Amino acid sequence: MTLRSRRSCLAVPGSNPRFLEKAKGLDADQVFLDLEDAVAPLSKPGARQNVVAALTEGGWGDKIRVVRINDWTTQWTYRDVIEVVEGAGPELDCLMLPKVQTADQVVALDLLLTQVELATGLKRGRIGIEAQIENALGLINVDAIATASPRVETIIFGPADFMASINMKSLVVGEQPPGHDVGDAYHYILMRILMAARAHDLQAIDGPYLQIRDGDGFRRVAGRSAALGLDGKWVLHPDQVAIANEVYSPRQEDYEHAENILDAYAHFTSEAGGAKGSVMLGDQMIDEASRKMALVVAAKGRAAGMERGDRWSPPGD
Ligand code: GLV
Ligand code: MG
């Protein structure tokens, strides 16, 4: 299983060359250069040029490079795609499509991308699509959106637009709406997105937390979606990067334990280990389902570059 880590997805306004330059040096797994809501309408044409320049100049290390274009209900989408992909296609990993409501909006982007790829000699189908779910209709259609194109890599929760779309009584993105004193108001949405992502082998990404000075608040909110199994979260400020990288990585002891489960299970199910189906590892009984859980944690740890400490070895070794 190969997983490209997307623990921290850094939002950078395309209209701000200083932020674009600074983003190169931050330790985020992914950057997305924004042409949508962080850019004023009058600045959009200039932002396209900034984004193309920032991508072609390079210096992004091994970050996943994404550009968020405008959604299909606007006048900007087609030009965003054409200018960015013609100008910087080889330096681009994915386009992020915001406010996706129906599968055909993903199909439309796939078709346009294919045309630009063919016209410019780019490898057909290499540039991926990240689909942002930001309203009720998008959530209802999330399975069809997830499978609308083989280019789709991630499903992203857009909490701010979503809160507006469902008339949630709150202005604080990511925090519980006042008066909601049981459970988590976002649980259903996050779980629905996660189910669609897992059913179709995509990554599920949590959206922004706008109280950028509140590191504890960011950790708390990120911790909830990480606990469910989401793969990462948007970060809006350099201080949020390290927290996201930590919260969406397995804990060191869980990573080591997962690798040990895999080694022990491989040994005990083999001829030399007695071809057993379930065995004890320390105080814990492990079986095939334990192996599957361990595979997930180990894959996330490996993708995050974690290292093992003491290794399990077969009895008698
Ligand atoms: C992000 O785009 C959001 O609406 O939260
Ligand atoms: Mg939004």
PDB file of C-alpha atoms and ligand atoms in Angstrom:
ATOM      1  CA  MET A   1       0.000   0.000   0.000  1.00  0.00           C
ATOM      2  CA  THR A   2       1.550   3.303  -0.988  1.00  0.00           C
ATOM      3  CA  LEU A   3       0.133   6.412   0.612  1.00  0.00           C
ATOM      4  CA  ARG A   4       1.341   9.911  -0.096  1.00  0.00           C
ATOM      5  CA  SER A   5       1.058  11.745   3.194  1.00  0.00           C
ATOM      6  CA  ARG A   6      -1.375  14.641   3.234  1.00  0.00           C
ATOM      7  CA  ARG A   7      -1.335  15.303   6.972  1.00  0.00           C
ATOM      8  CA  SER A   8      -0.955  19.068   6.522  1.00  0.00           C
ATOM      9  CA  CYS A   9      -2.426  20.812   3.460  1.00  0.00           C
ATOM     10  CA  LEU A  10      -1.252  24.413   3.429  1.00  0.00           C
ATOM     11  CA  ALA A  11      -3.524  27.094   1.953  1.00  0.00           C
ATOM     12  CA  VAL A  12      -1.645  29.895   0.197  1.00  0.00           C
ATOM     13  CA  PRO A  13      -3.471  32.813  -1.459  1.00  0.00           C
ATOM     14  CA  GLY A  14      -2.419  33.031  -5.108  1.00  0.00           C
ATOM     15  CA  SER A  15      -2.610  36.813  -4.983  1.00  0.00           C
ATOM     16  CA  ASN A  16       0.221  37.129  -2.459  1.00  0.00           C
ATOM     17  CA  PRO A  17       3.727  36.478  -3.915  1.00  0.00           C
ATOM     18  CA  ARG A  18       5.344  36.900  -0.469  1.00  0.00           C
ATOM     19  CA  PHE A  19       3.179  34.099   1.018  1.00  0.00           C
ATOM     20  CA  LEU A  20       3.801  31.937  -2.062  1.00  0.00           C
ATOM     21  CA  GLU A  21       7.552  32.276  -1.544  1.00  0.00           C
ATOM     22  CA  LYS A  22       7.343  31.655   2.192  1.00  0.00           C
ATOM     23  CA  ALA A  23       5.215  28.514   1.728  1.00  0.00           C
ATOM     24  CA  LYS A  24       8.109  26.784  -0.078  1.00  0.00           C
ATOM     25  CA  GLY A  25      10.119  26.601   3.128  1.00  0.00           C
ATOM     26  CA  LEU A  26       7.349  25.232   5.371  1.00  0.00           C
ATOM     27  CA  ASP A  27       7.134  21.587   6.332  1.00  0.00           C
ATOM     28  CA  ALA A  28       3.626  20.919   4.970  1.00  0.00           C
ATOM     29  CA  ASP A  29       2.962  17.649   3.122  1.00  0.00           C
ATOM     30  CA  GLN A  30       0.863  19.498   0.549  1.00  0.00           C
ATOM     31  CA  VAL A  31       0.484  23.084  -0.579  1.00  0.00           C
ATOM     32  CA  PHE A  32      -2.491  24.401  -2.433  1.00  0.00           C
ATOM     33  CA  LEU A  33      -2.153  27.715  -4.192  1.00  0.00           C
ATOM     34  CA  ASP A  34      -5.553  29.319  -4.038  1.00  0.00           C
ATOM     35  CA  LEU A  35      -7.380  31.056  -6.863  1.00  0.00           C
ATOM     36  CA  GLU A  36     -10.764  30.793  -5.137  1.00  0.00           C
ATOM     37  CA  ASP A  37     -12.100  32.332  -1.943  1.00  0.00           C
ATOM     38  CA  ALA A  38      -8.805  33.738  -0.624  1.00  0.00           C
ATOM     39  CA  VAL A  39      -8.459  35.831  -3.799  1.00  0.00           C
ATOM     40  CA  ALA A  40     -10.658  38.874  -4.538  1.00  0.00           C
ATOM     41  CA  PRO A  41     -12.444  38.837  -7.936  1.00  0.00           C
ATOM     42  CA  LEU A  42     -10.369  41.709  -9.308  1.00  0.00           C
ATOM     43  CA  SER A  43      -7.134  39.945  -8.340  1.00  0.00           C
ATOM     44  CA  LYS A  44      -7.917  36.598  -9.975  1.00  0.00           C
ATOM     45  CA  PRO A  45      -6.189  37.187 -13.343  1.00  0.00           C
ATOM     46  CA  GLY A  46      -3.012  38.350 -11.596  1.00  0.00           C
ATOM     47  CA  ALA A  47      -3.199  35.450  -9.148  1.00  0.00           C
ATOM     48  CA  ARG A  48      -3.188  32.956 -12.025  1.00  0.00           C
ATOM     49  CA  GLN A  49       0.090  34.436 -13.224  1.00  0.00           C
ATOM     50  CA  ASN A  50       1.584  34.396  -9.723  1.00  0.00           C
ATOM     51  CA  VAL A  51       0.635  30.760  -9.274  1.00  0.00           C
ATOM     52  CA  VAL A  52       2.133  29.712 -12.615  1.00  0.00           C
ATOM     53  CA  ALA A  53       5.331  31.620 -11.777  1.00  0.00           C
ATOM     54  CA  ALA A  54       5.577  30.114  -8.294  1.00  0.00           C
ATOM     55  CA  LEU A  55       5.159  26.575  -9.649  1.00  0.00           C
ATOM     56  CA  THR A  56       7.583  26.926 -12.544  1.00  0.00           C
ATOM     57  CA  GLU A  57      10.237  28.564 -10.354  1.00  0.00           C
ATOM     58  CA  GLY A  58      10.272  25.377  -8.267  1.00  0.00           C
ATOM     59  CA  GLY A  59      11.709  25.007  -4.789  1.00  0.00           C
ATOM     60  CA  TRP A  60       8.736  23.040  -3.413  1.00  0.00           C
ATOM     61  CA  GLY A  61      10.764  19.997  -2.363  1.00  0.00           C
ATOM     62  CA  ASP A  62       8.634  16.853  -2.209  1.00  0.00           C
ATOM     63  CA  LYS A  63       5.415  18.642  -1.328  1.00  0.00           C
ATOM     64  CA  ILE A  64       2.272  17.703  -3.237  1.00  0.00           C
ATOM     65  CA  ARG A  65       1.560  20.782  -5.402  1.00  0.00           C
ATOM     66  CA  VAL A  66      -2.083  21.660  -5.892  1.00  0.00           C
ATOM     67  CA  VAL A  67      -3.935  24.692  -7.262  1.00  0.00           C
ATOM     68  CA  ARG A  68      -7.483  25.414  -6.100  1.00  0.00           C
ATOM     69  CA  ILE A  69      -9.452  26.730  -9.068  1.00  0.00           C
ATOM     70  CA  ASN A  70     -12.841  28.454  -8.901  1.00  0.00           C
ATOM     71  CA  ASP A  71     -16.031  26.391  -8.950  1.00  0.00           C
ATOM     72  CA  TRP A  72     -18.104  25.735 -12.055  1.00  0.00           C
ATOM     73  CA  THR A  73     -20.852  28.226 -11.141  1.00  0.00           C
ATOM     74  CA  THR A  74     -18.410  31.124 -11.687  1.00  0.00           C
ATOM     75  CA  GLN A  75     -16.979  32.744 -14.811  1.00  0.00           C
ATOM     76  CA  TRP A  76     -13.374  31.865 -13.889  1.00  0.00           C
ATOM     77  CA  THR A  77     -13.085  28.067 -13.910  1.00  0.00           C
ATOM     78  CA  TYR A  78     -12.181  27.341 -17.544  1.00  0.00           C
ATOM     79  CA  ARG A  79      -9.515  30.046 -17.665  1.00  0.00           C
ATOM     80  CA  ASP A  80      -8.085  28.883 -14.337  1.00  0.00           C
ATOM     81  CA  VAL A  81      -7.616  25.388 -15.756  1.00  0.00           C
ATOM     82  CA  ILE A  82      -6.225  26.508 -19.101  1.00  0.00           C
ATOM     83  CA  GLU A  83      -3.789  29.115 -17.782  1.00  0.00           C
ATOM     84  CA  VAL A  84      -2.512  27.038 -14.881  1.00  0.00           C
ATOM     85  CA  VAL A  85      -2.142  23.741 -16.738  1.00  0.00           C
ATOM     86  CA  GLU A  86      -0.742  25.287 -19.940  1.00  0.00           C
ATOM     87  CA  GLY A  87       1.636  27.411 -17.875  1.00  0.00           C
ATOM     88  CA  ALA A  88       2.749  24.947 -15.207  1.00  0.00           C
ATOM     89  CA  GLY A  89       1.239  21.518 -16.005  1.00  0.00           C
ATOM     90  CA  PRO A  90       4.433  19.496 -15.426  1.00  0.00           C
ATOM     91  CA  GLU A  91       4.841  21.119 -11.986  1.00  0.00           C
ATOM     92  CA  LEU A  92       1.289  20.380 -10.891  1.00  0.00           C
ATOM     93  CA  ASP A  93       0.105  17.292  -9.005  1.00  0.00           C
ATOM     94  CA  CYS A  94      -3.604  18.051  -8.660  1.00  0.00           C
ATOM     95  CA  LEU A  95      -6.297  20.630  -9.226  1.00  0.00           C
ATOM     96  CA  MET A  96      -8.667  21.201  -6.325  1.00  0.00           C
ATOM     97  CA  LEU A  97     -12.284  21.753  -7.388  1.00  0.00           C
ATOM     98  CA  PRO A  98     -14.290  23.568  -4.711  1.00  0.00           C
ATOM     99  CA  LYS A  99     -18.046  23.452  -4.073  1.00  0.00           C
ATOM    100  CA  VAL A 100     -18.527  20.215  -5.998  1.00  0.00           C
ATOM    101  CA  GLN A 101     -22.220  19.393  -6.061  1.00  0.00           C
ATOM    102  CA  THR A 102     -22.625  16.727  -8.715  1.00  0.00           C
ATOM    103  CA  ALA A 103     -20.526  14.087 -10.421  1.00  0.00           C
ATOM    104  CA  ASP A 104     -20.793  15.825 -13.796  1.00  0.00           C
ATOM    105  CA  GLN A 105     -18.838  18.787 -12.426  1.00  0.00           C
ATOM    106  CA  VAL A 106     -15.933  16.397 -11.867  1.00  0.00           C
ATOM    107  CA  VAL A 107     -16.421  14.893 -15.324  1.00  0.00           C
ATOM    108  CA  ALA A 108     -16.332  18.387 -16.850  1.00  0.00           C
ATOM    109  CA  LEU A 109     -13.009  19.109 -15.167  1.00  0.00           C
ATOM    110  CA  ASP A 110     -11.618  15.744 -16.252  1.00  0.00           C
ATOM    111  CA  LEU A 111     -12.569  16.463 -19.897  1.00  0.00           C
ATOM    112  CA  LEU A 112     -11.081  19.941 -19.899  1.00  0.00           C
ATOM    113  CA  LEU A 113      -7.899  18.708 -18.226  1.00  0.00           C
ATOM    114  CA  THR A 114      -7.594  15.961 -20.830  1.00  0.00           C
ATOM    115  CA  GLN A 115      -7.879  18.504 -23.645  1.00  0.00           C
ATOM    116  CA  VAL A 116      -5.137  20.701 -22.200  1.00  0.00           C
ATOM    117  CA  GLU A 117      -2.943  17.647 -21.606  1.00  0.00           C
ATOM    118  CA  LEU A 118      -3.384  16.483 -25.204  1.00  0.00           C
ATOM    119  CA  ALA A 119      -2.771  19.953 -26.621  1.00  0.00           C
ATOM    120  CA  THR A 120       0.395  20.535 -24.607  1.00  0.00           C
ATOM    121  CA  GLY A 121       1.897  17.048 -24.792  1.00  0.00           C
ATOM    122  CA  LEU A 122       1.435  16.300 -21.098  1.00  0.00           C
ATOM    123  CA  LYS A 123       0.915  12.740 -19.954  1.00  0.00           C
ATOM    124  CA  ARG A 124      -2.807  12.125 -20.139  1.00  0.00           C
ATOM    125  CA  GLY A 125      -4.506  11.604 -16.768  1.00  0.00           C
ATOM    126  CA  ARG A 126      -1.524  12.361 -14.549  1.00  0.00           C
ATOM    127  CA  ILE A 127      -2.962  15.482 -12.931  1.00  0.00           C
ATOM    128  CA  GLY A 128      -5.330  14.479 -10.140  1.00  0.00           C
ATOM    129  CA  ILE A 129      -8.511  16.073  -8.836  1.00  0.00           C
ATOM    130  CA  GLU A 130      -9.267  16.957  -5.228  1.00  0.00           C
ATOM    131  CA  ALA A 131     -13.029  17.384  -4.695  1.00  0.00           C
ATOM    132  CA  GLN A 132     -14.222  19.739  -1.985  1.00  0.00           C
ATOM    133  CA  ILE A 133     -17.621  18.947  -0.490  1.00  0.00           C
ATOM    134  CA  GLU A 134     -19.054  22.224   0.728  1.00  0.00           C
ATOM    135  CA  ASN A 135     -22.827  21.956   0.699  1.00  0.00           C
ATOM    136  CA  ALA A 136     -25.730  19.620   1.307  1.00  0.00           C
ATOM    137  CA  LEU A 137     -26.118  18.607  -2.340  1.00  0.00           C
ATOM    138  CA  GLY A 138     -22.424  17.750  -2.616  1.00  0.00           C
ATOM    139  CA  LEU A 139     -22.626  15.555   0.471  1.00  0.00           C
ATOM    140  CA  ILE A 140     -25.705  13.728  -0.778  1.00  0.00           C
ATOM    141  CA  ASN A 141     -23.868  13.010  -4.052  1.00  0.00           C
ATOM    142  CA  VAL A 142     -20.496  12.227  -2.512  1.00  0.00           C
ATOM    143  CA  ASP A 143     -20.272   8.602  -3.706  1.00  0.00           C
ATOM    144  CA  ALA A 144     -20.960   9.559  -7.314  1.00  0.00           C
ATOM    145  CA  ILE A 145     -18.454  12.423  -7.008  1.00  0.00           C
ATOM    146  CA  ALA A 146     -15.812  10.060  -5.625  1.00  0.00           C
ATOM    147  CA  THR A 147     -16.141   7.747  -8.630  1.00  0.00           C
ATOM    148  CA  ALA A 148     -16.767  10.339 -11.346  1.00  0.00           C
ATOM    149  CA  SER A 149     -13.174  10.213 -12.622  1.00  0.00           C
ATOM    150  CA  PRO A 150     -10.097   8.063 -11.975  1.00  0.00           C
ATOM    151  CA  ARG A 151      -8.298  11.362 -11.361  1.00  0.00           C
ATOM    152  CA  VAL A 152     -10.072  11.917  -8.019  1.00  0.00           C
ATOM    153  CA  GLU A 153      -7.535  11.492  -5.183  1.00  0.00           C
ATOM    154  CA  THR A 154      -9.134  13.192  -2.188  1.00  0.00           C
ATOM    155  CA  ILE A 155     -12.494  14.229  -0.800  1.00  0.00           C
ATOM    156  CA  ILE A 156     -12.202  17.366   1.304  1.00  0.00           C
ATOM    157  CA  PHE A 157     -14.628  18.800   3.862  1.00  0.00           C
ATOM    158  CA  GLY A 158     -15.145  22.574   3.434  1.00  0.00           C
ATOM    159  CA  PRO A 159     -16.635  23.524   6.806  1.00  0.00           C
ATOM    160  CA  ALA A 160     -17.115  27.266   6.299  1.00  0.00           C
ATOM    161  CA  ASP A 161     -19.174  27.017   3.125  1.00  0.00           C
ATOM    162  CA  PHE A 162     -20.882  23.907   4.474  1.00  0.00           C
ATOM    163  CA  MET A 163     -21.998  25.660   7.654  1.00  0.00           C
ATOM    164  CA  ALA A 164     -23.479  28.422   5.529  1.00  0.00           C
ATOM    165  CA  SER A 165     -25.131  25.908   3.180  1.00  0.00           C
ATOM    166  CA  ILE A 166     -26.994  24.089   5.942  1.00  0.00           C
ATOM    167  CA  ASN A 167     -27.829  27.291   7.905  1.00  0.00           C
ATOM    168  CA  MET A 168     -25.832  26.236  10.943  1.00  0.00           C
ATOM    169  CA  LYS A 169     -26.263  28.800  13.752  1.00  0.00           C
ATOM    170  CA  SER A 170     -22.619  29.707  14.197  1.00  0.00           C
ATOM    171  CA  LEU A 171     -19.886  31.932  12.821  1.00  0.00           C
ATOM    172  CA  VAL A 172     -16.918  30.028  14.269  1.00  0.00           C
ATOM    173  CA  VAL A 173     -15.618  27.486  11.761  1.00  0.00           C
ATOM    174  CA  GLY A 174     -14.818  24.062  13.163  1.00  0.00           C
ATOM    175  CA  GLU A 175     -16.078  24.700  16.691  1.00  0.00           C
ATOM    176  CA  GLN A 176     -19.407  23.374  17.942  1.00  0.00           C
ATOM    177  CA  PRO A 177     -22.344  25.721  17.258  1.00  0.00           C
ATOM    178  CA  PRO A 178     -23.604  27.395  20.454  1.00  0.00           C
ATOM    179  CA  GLY A 179     -26.539  25.442  21.876  1.00  0.00           C
ATOM    180  CA  HIS A 180     -25.292  22.100  20.485  1.00  0.00           C
ATOM    181  CA  ASP A 181     -24.378  20.494  23.769  1.00  0.00           C
ATOM    182  CA  VAL A 182     -24.307  16.812  22.855  1.00  0.00           C
ATOM    183  CA  GLY A 183     -21.968  15.019  20.478  1.00  0.00           C
ATOM    184  CA  ASP A 184     -20.124  16.585  17.576  1.00  0.00           C
ATOM    185  CA  ALA A 185     -22.154  18.650  15.083  1.00  0.00           C
ATOM    186  CA  TYR A 186     -19.734  17.633  12.272  1.00  0.00           C
ATOM    187  CA  HIS A 187     -19.630  13.916  13.009  1.00  0.00           C
ATOM    188  CA  TYR A 188     -22.112  12.831  10.329  1.00  0.00           C
ATOM    189  CA  ILE A 189     -20.487  14.959   7.619  1.00  0.00           C
ATOM    190  CA  LEU A 190     -16.969  13.771   8.400  1.00  0.00           C
ATOM    191  CA  MET A 191     -18.079  10.137   8.598  1.00  0.00           C
ATOM    192  CA  ARG A 192     -20.015  10.388   5.335  1.00  0.00           C
ATOM    193  CA  ILE A 193     -16.971  11.818   3.561  1.00  0.00           C
ATOM    194  CA  LEU A 194     -14.736   9.203   5.154  1.00  0.00           C
ATOM    195  CA  MET A 195     -17.025   6.361   4.030  1.00  0.00           C
ATOM    196  CA  ALA A 196     -17.011   7.624   0.434  1.00  0.00           C
ATOM    197  CA  ALA A 197     -13.234   7.987   0.511  1.00  0.00           C
ATOM    198  CA  ARG A 198     -12.551   4.574   2.003  1.00  0.00           C
ATOM    199  CA  ALA A 199     -15.098   2.830  -0.221  1.00  0.00           C
ATOM    200  CA  HIS A 200     -13.200   4.099  -3.264  1.00  0.00           C
ATOM    201  CA  ASP A 201      -9.583   4.154  -2.006  1.00  0.00           C
ATOM    202  CA  LEU A 202      -9.306   7.935  -1.762  1.00  0.00           C
ATOM    203  CA  GLN A 203      -7.964  10.160   0.963  1.00  0.00           C
ATOM    204  CA  ALA A 204     -10.323  12.087   3.264  1.00  0.00           C
ATOM    205  CA  ILE A 205      -9.179  15.541   4.321  1.00  0.00           C
ATOM    206  CA  ASP A 206     -10.603  17.817   7.017  1.00  0.00           C
ATOM    207  CA  GLY A 207     -10.934  21.533   6.238  1.00  0.00           C
ATOM    208  CA  PRO A 208      -9.672  24.707   7.884  1.00  0.00           C
ATOM    209  CA  TYR A 209      -9.767  25.932  11.490  1.00  0.00           C
ATOM    210  CA  LEU A 210      -9.915  29.685  11.325  1.00  0.00           C
ATOM    211  CA  GLN A 211      -8.872  30.621  14.880  1.00  0.00           C
ATOM    212  CA  ILE A 212      -5.259  30.574  13.730  1.00  0.00           C
ATOM    213  CA  ARG A 213      -3.823  31.854  17.020  1.00  0.00           C
ATOM    214  CA  ASP A 214      -5.438  29.052  19.018  1.00  0.00           C
ATOM    215  CA  GLY A 215      -3.012  26.135  18.706  1.00  0.00           C
ATOM    216  CA  ASP A 216      -4.808  24.121  21.414  1.00  0.00           C
ATOM    217  CA  GLY A 217      -8.124  24.576  19.628  1.00  0.00           C
ATOM    218  CA  PHE A 218      -6.584  23.434  16.334  1.00  0.00           C
ATOM    219  CA  ARG A 219      -5.096  20.358  18.036  1.00  0.00           C
ATOM    220  CA  ARG A 220      -8.434  19.480  19.653  1.00  0.00           C
ATOM    221  CA  VAL A 221     -10.457  19.802  16.439  1.00  0.00           C
ATOM    222  CA  ALA A 222      -7.816  18.037  14.300  1.00  0.00           C
ATOM    223  CA  GLY A 223      -7.616  15.285  16.916  1.00  0.00           C
ATOM    224  CA  ARG A 224     -11.299  14.473  16.413  1.00  0.00           C
ATOM    225  CA  SER A 225     -11.082  13.871  12.668  1.00  0.00           C
ATOM    226  CA  ALA A 226      -7.696  12.124  12.990  1.00  0.00           C
ATOM    227  CA  ALA A 227      -9.278   9.768  15.528  1.00  0.00           C
ATOM    228  CA  LEU A 228     -12.033   8.840  13.057  1.00  0.00           C
ATOM    229  CA  GLY A 229      -9.415   8.031  10.402  1.00  0.00           C
ATOM    230  CA  LEU A 230      -9.226  11.124   8.207  1.00  0.00           C
ATOM    231  CA  ASP A 231      -5.823  11.552   6.602  1.00  0.00           C
ATOM    232  CA  GLY A 232      -5.068  15.235   7.169  1.00  0.00           C
ATOM    233  CA  LYS A 233      -6.324  18.753   7.558  1.00  0.00           C
ATOM    234  CA  TRP A 234      -5.901  22.155   6.012  1.00  0.00           C
ATOM    235  CA  VAL A 235      -3.456  24.493   7.682  1.00  0.00           C
ATOM    236  CA  LEU A 236      -3.700  28.253   7.281  1.00  0.00           C
ATOM    237  CA  HIS A 237      -0.724  29.368   9.327  1.00  0.00           C
ATOM    238  CA  PRO A 238       2.850  28.093   9.787  1.00  0.00           C
ATOM    239  CA  ASP A 239       2.103  27.323  13.470  1.00  0.00           C
ATOM    240  CA  GLN A 240      -0.568  24.803  12.472  1.00  0.00           C
ATOM    241  CA  VAL A 241       1.788  22.744  10.255  1.00  0.00           C
ATOM    242  CA  ALA A 242       3.721  20.904  12.958  1.00  0.00           C
ATOM    243  CA  ILE A 243       0.567  20.200  14.941  1.00  0.00           C
ATOM    244  CA  ALA A 244      -1.176  18.670  11.921  1.00  0.00           C
ATOM    245  CA  ASN A 245       1.882  16.590  11.036  1.00  0.00           C
ATOM    246  CA  GLU A 246       1.916  15.208  14.569  1.00  0.00           C
ATOM    247  CA  VAL A 247      -1.834  14.702  15.015  1.00  0.00           C
ATOM    248  CA  TYR A 248      -2.341  12.850  11.703  1.00  0.00           C
ATOM    249  CA  SER A 249       0.717  10.620  12.150  1.00  0.00           C
ATOM    250  CA  PRO A 250       0.376   7.531  14.300  1.00  0.00           C
ATOM    251  CA  ARG A 251       1.867   7.862  17.787  1.00  0.00           C
ATOM    252  CA  GLN A 252       5.425   6.508  17.820  1.00  0.00           C
ATOM    253  CA  GLU A 253       4.481   3.606  20.116  1.00  0.00           C
ATOM    254  CA  ASP A 254       1.478   2.699  17.923  1.00  0.00           C
ATOM    255  CA  TYR A 255       3.640   2.763  14.793  1.00  0.00           C
ATOM    256  CA  GLU A 256       6.245   0.461  16.355  1.00  0.00           C
ATOM    257  CA  HIS A 257       3.555  -1.829  17.718  1.00  0.00           C
ATOM    258  CA  ALA A 258       1.913  -2.025  14.283  1.00  0.00           C
ATOM    259  CA  GLU A 259       5.182  -3.029  12.618  1.00  0.00           C
ATOM    260  CA  ASN A 260       5.712  -5.657  15.323  1.00  0.00           C
ATOM    261  CA  ILE A 261       2.211  -7.062  14.802  1.00  0.00           C
ATOM    262  CA  LEU A 262       2.966  -7.414  11.084  1.00  0.00           C
ATOM    263  CA  ASP A 263       6.269  -9.181  11.735  1.00  0.00           C
ATOM    264  CA  ALA A 264       4.853 -11.459  14.423  1.00  0.00           C
ATOM    265  CA  TYR A 265       1.774 -12.356  12.398  1.00  0.00           C
ATOM    266  CA  ALA A 266       3.860 -13.088   9.302  1.00  0.00           C
ATOM    267  CA  HIS A 267       6.052 -15.395  11.380  1.00  0.00           C
ATOM    268  CA  PHE A 268       3.283 -17.285  13.195  1.00  0.00           C
ATOM    269  CA  THR A 269       1.196 -17.844  10.067  1.00  0.00           C
ATOM    270  CA  SER A 270       4.236 -19.249   8.232  1.00  0.00           C
ATOM    271  CA  GLU A 271       5.334 -22.876   8.169  1.00  0.00           C
ATOM    272  CA  ALA A 272       8.278 -22.109  10.453  1.00  0.00           C
ATOM    273  CA  GLY A 273       6.032 -20.346  12.949  1.00  0.00           C
ATOM    274  CA  GLY A 274       3.496 -23.168  13.121  1.00  0.00           C
ATOM    275  CA  ALA A 275       0.966 -21.921  10.530  1.00  0.00           C
ATOM    276  CA  LYS A 276      -1.272 -20.518  13.253  1.00  0.00           C
ATOM    277  CA  GLY A 277      -4.234 -18.179  12.557  1.00  0.00           C
ATOM    278  CA  SER A 278      -4.385 -16.395  15.868  1.00  0.00           C
ATOM    279  CA  VAL A 279      -1.572 -15.958  18.366  1.00  0.00           C
ATOM    280  CA  MET A 280      -0.580 -13.997  21.418  1.00  0.00           C
ATOM    281  CA  LEU A 281       1.704 -10.994  21.039  1.00  0.00           C
ATOM    282  CA  GLY A 282       2.492 -10.006  24.610  1.00  0.00           C
ATOM    283  CA  ASP A 283      -0.907  -9.650  26.298  1.00  0.00           C
ATOM    284  CA  GLN A 284      -2.812  -9.174  23.077  1.00  0.00           C
ATOM    285  CA  MET A 285      -4.400 -11.759  20.833  1.00  0.00           C
ATOM    286  CA  ILE A 286      -3.769 -11.002  17.178  1.00  0.00           C
ATOM    287  CA  ASP A 287      -5.378 -12.432  14.059  1.00  0.00           C
ATOM    288  CA  GLU A 288      -5.989 -11.488  10.433  1.00  0.00           C
ATOM    289  CA  ALA A 289      -8.124  -8.474  11.402  1.00  0.00           C
ATOM    290  CA  SER A 290      -5.317  -7.231  13.675  1.00  0.00           C
ATOM    291  CA  ARG A 291      -2.982  -7.475  10.695  1.00  0.00           C
ATOM    292  CA  LYS A 292      -5.302  -5.293   8.625  1.00  0.00           C
ATOM    293  CA  MET A 293      -5.484  -2.646  11.363  1.00  0.00           C
ATOM    294  CA  ALA A 294      -1.723  -2.768  11.791  1.00  0.00           C
ATOM    295  CA  LEU A 295      -1.240  -2.344   8.032  1.00  0.00           C
ATOM    296  CA  VAL A 296      -3.118   0.962   8.149  1.00  0.00           C
ATOM    297  CA  VAL A 297      -1.090   2.357  11.032  1.00  0.00           C
ATOM    298  CA  ALA A 298       2.190   1.076   9.575  1.00  0.00           C
ATOM    299  CA  ALA A 299       1.405   2.552   6.149  1.00  0.00           C
ATOM    300  CA  LYS A 300       0.618   5.962   7.636  1.00  0.00           C
ATOM    301  CA  GLY A 301       3.787   5.824   9.743  1.00  0.00           C
ATOM    302  CA  ARG A 302       5.966   4.803   6.798  1.00  0.00           C
ATOM    303  CA  ALA A 303       4.449   7.504   4.592  1.00  0.00           C
ATOM    304  CA  ALA A 304       5.247  10.002   7.338  1.00  0.00           C
ATOM    305  CA  GLY A 305       8.876   8.785   7.445  1.00  0.00           C
ATOM    306  CA  MET A 306       8.666   7.306  10.969  1.00  0.00           C
ATOM    307  CA  GLU A 307      11.347   4.892  12.163  1.00  0.00           C
ATOM    308  CA  ARG A 308      11.169   1.735  14.246  1.00  0.00           C
ATOM    309  CA  GLY A 309      12.790   1.252  17.592  1.00  0.00           C
ATOM    310  CA  ASP A 310      13.043  -2.225  19.161  1.00  0.00           C
ATOM    311  CA  ARG A 311      11.923  -4.894  16.746  1.00  0.00           C
ATOM    312  CA  TRP A 312       9.953  -7.995  17.563  1.00  0.00           C
ATOM    313  CA  SER A 313      11.881 -11.185  16.903  1.00  0.00           C
ATOM    314  CA  PRO A 314      10.605 -14.770  16.775  1.00  0.00           C
ATOM    315  CA  PRO A 315      10.896 -16.760  20.029  1.00  0.00           C
ATOM    316  CA  GLY A 316      14.273 -18.517  20.230  1.00  0.00           C
ATOM    317  CA  ASP A 317      15.992 -16.063  17.871  1.00  0.00           C
TER     318      ASP A 317
HETATM  319  C1  GLV B   1     -13.171  25.911   2.756  1.00  0.00           C
HETATM  320  O1  GLV B   1     -13.158  26.154   1.585  1.00  0.00           O
HETATM  321  C2  GLV B   1     -14.362  26.099   3.558  1.00  0.00           C
HETATM  322  O2  GLV B   1     -15.351  26.574   3.005  1.00  0.00           O
HETATM  323  O3  GLV B   1     -14.296  25.760   4.755  1.00  0.00           O
HETATM  324 MG    MG B   2     -15.034  26.964   0.858  1.00  0.00          MG
END
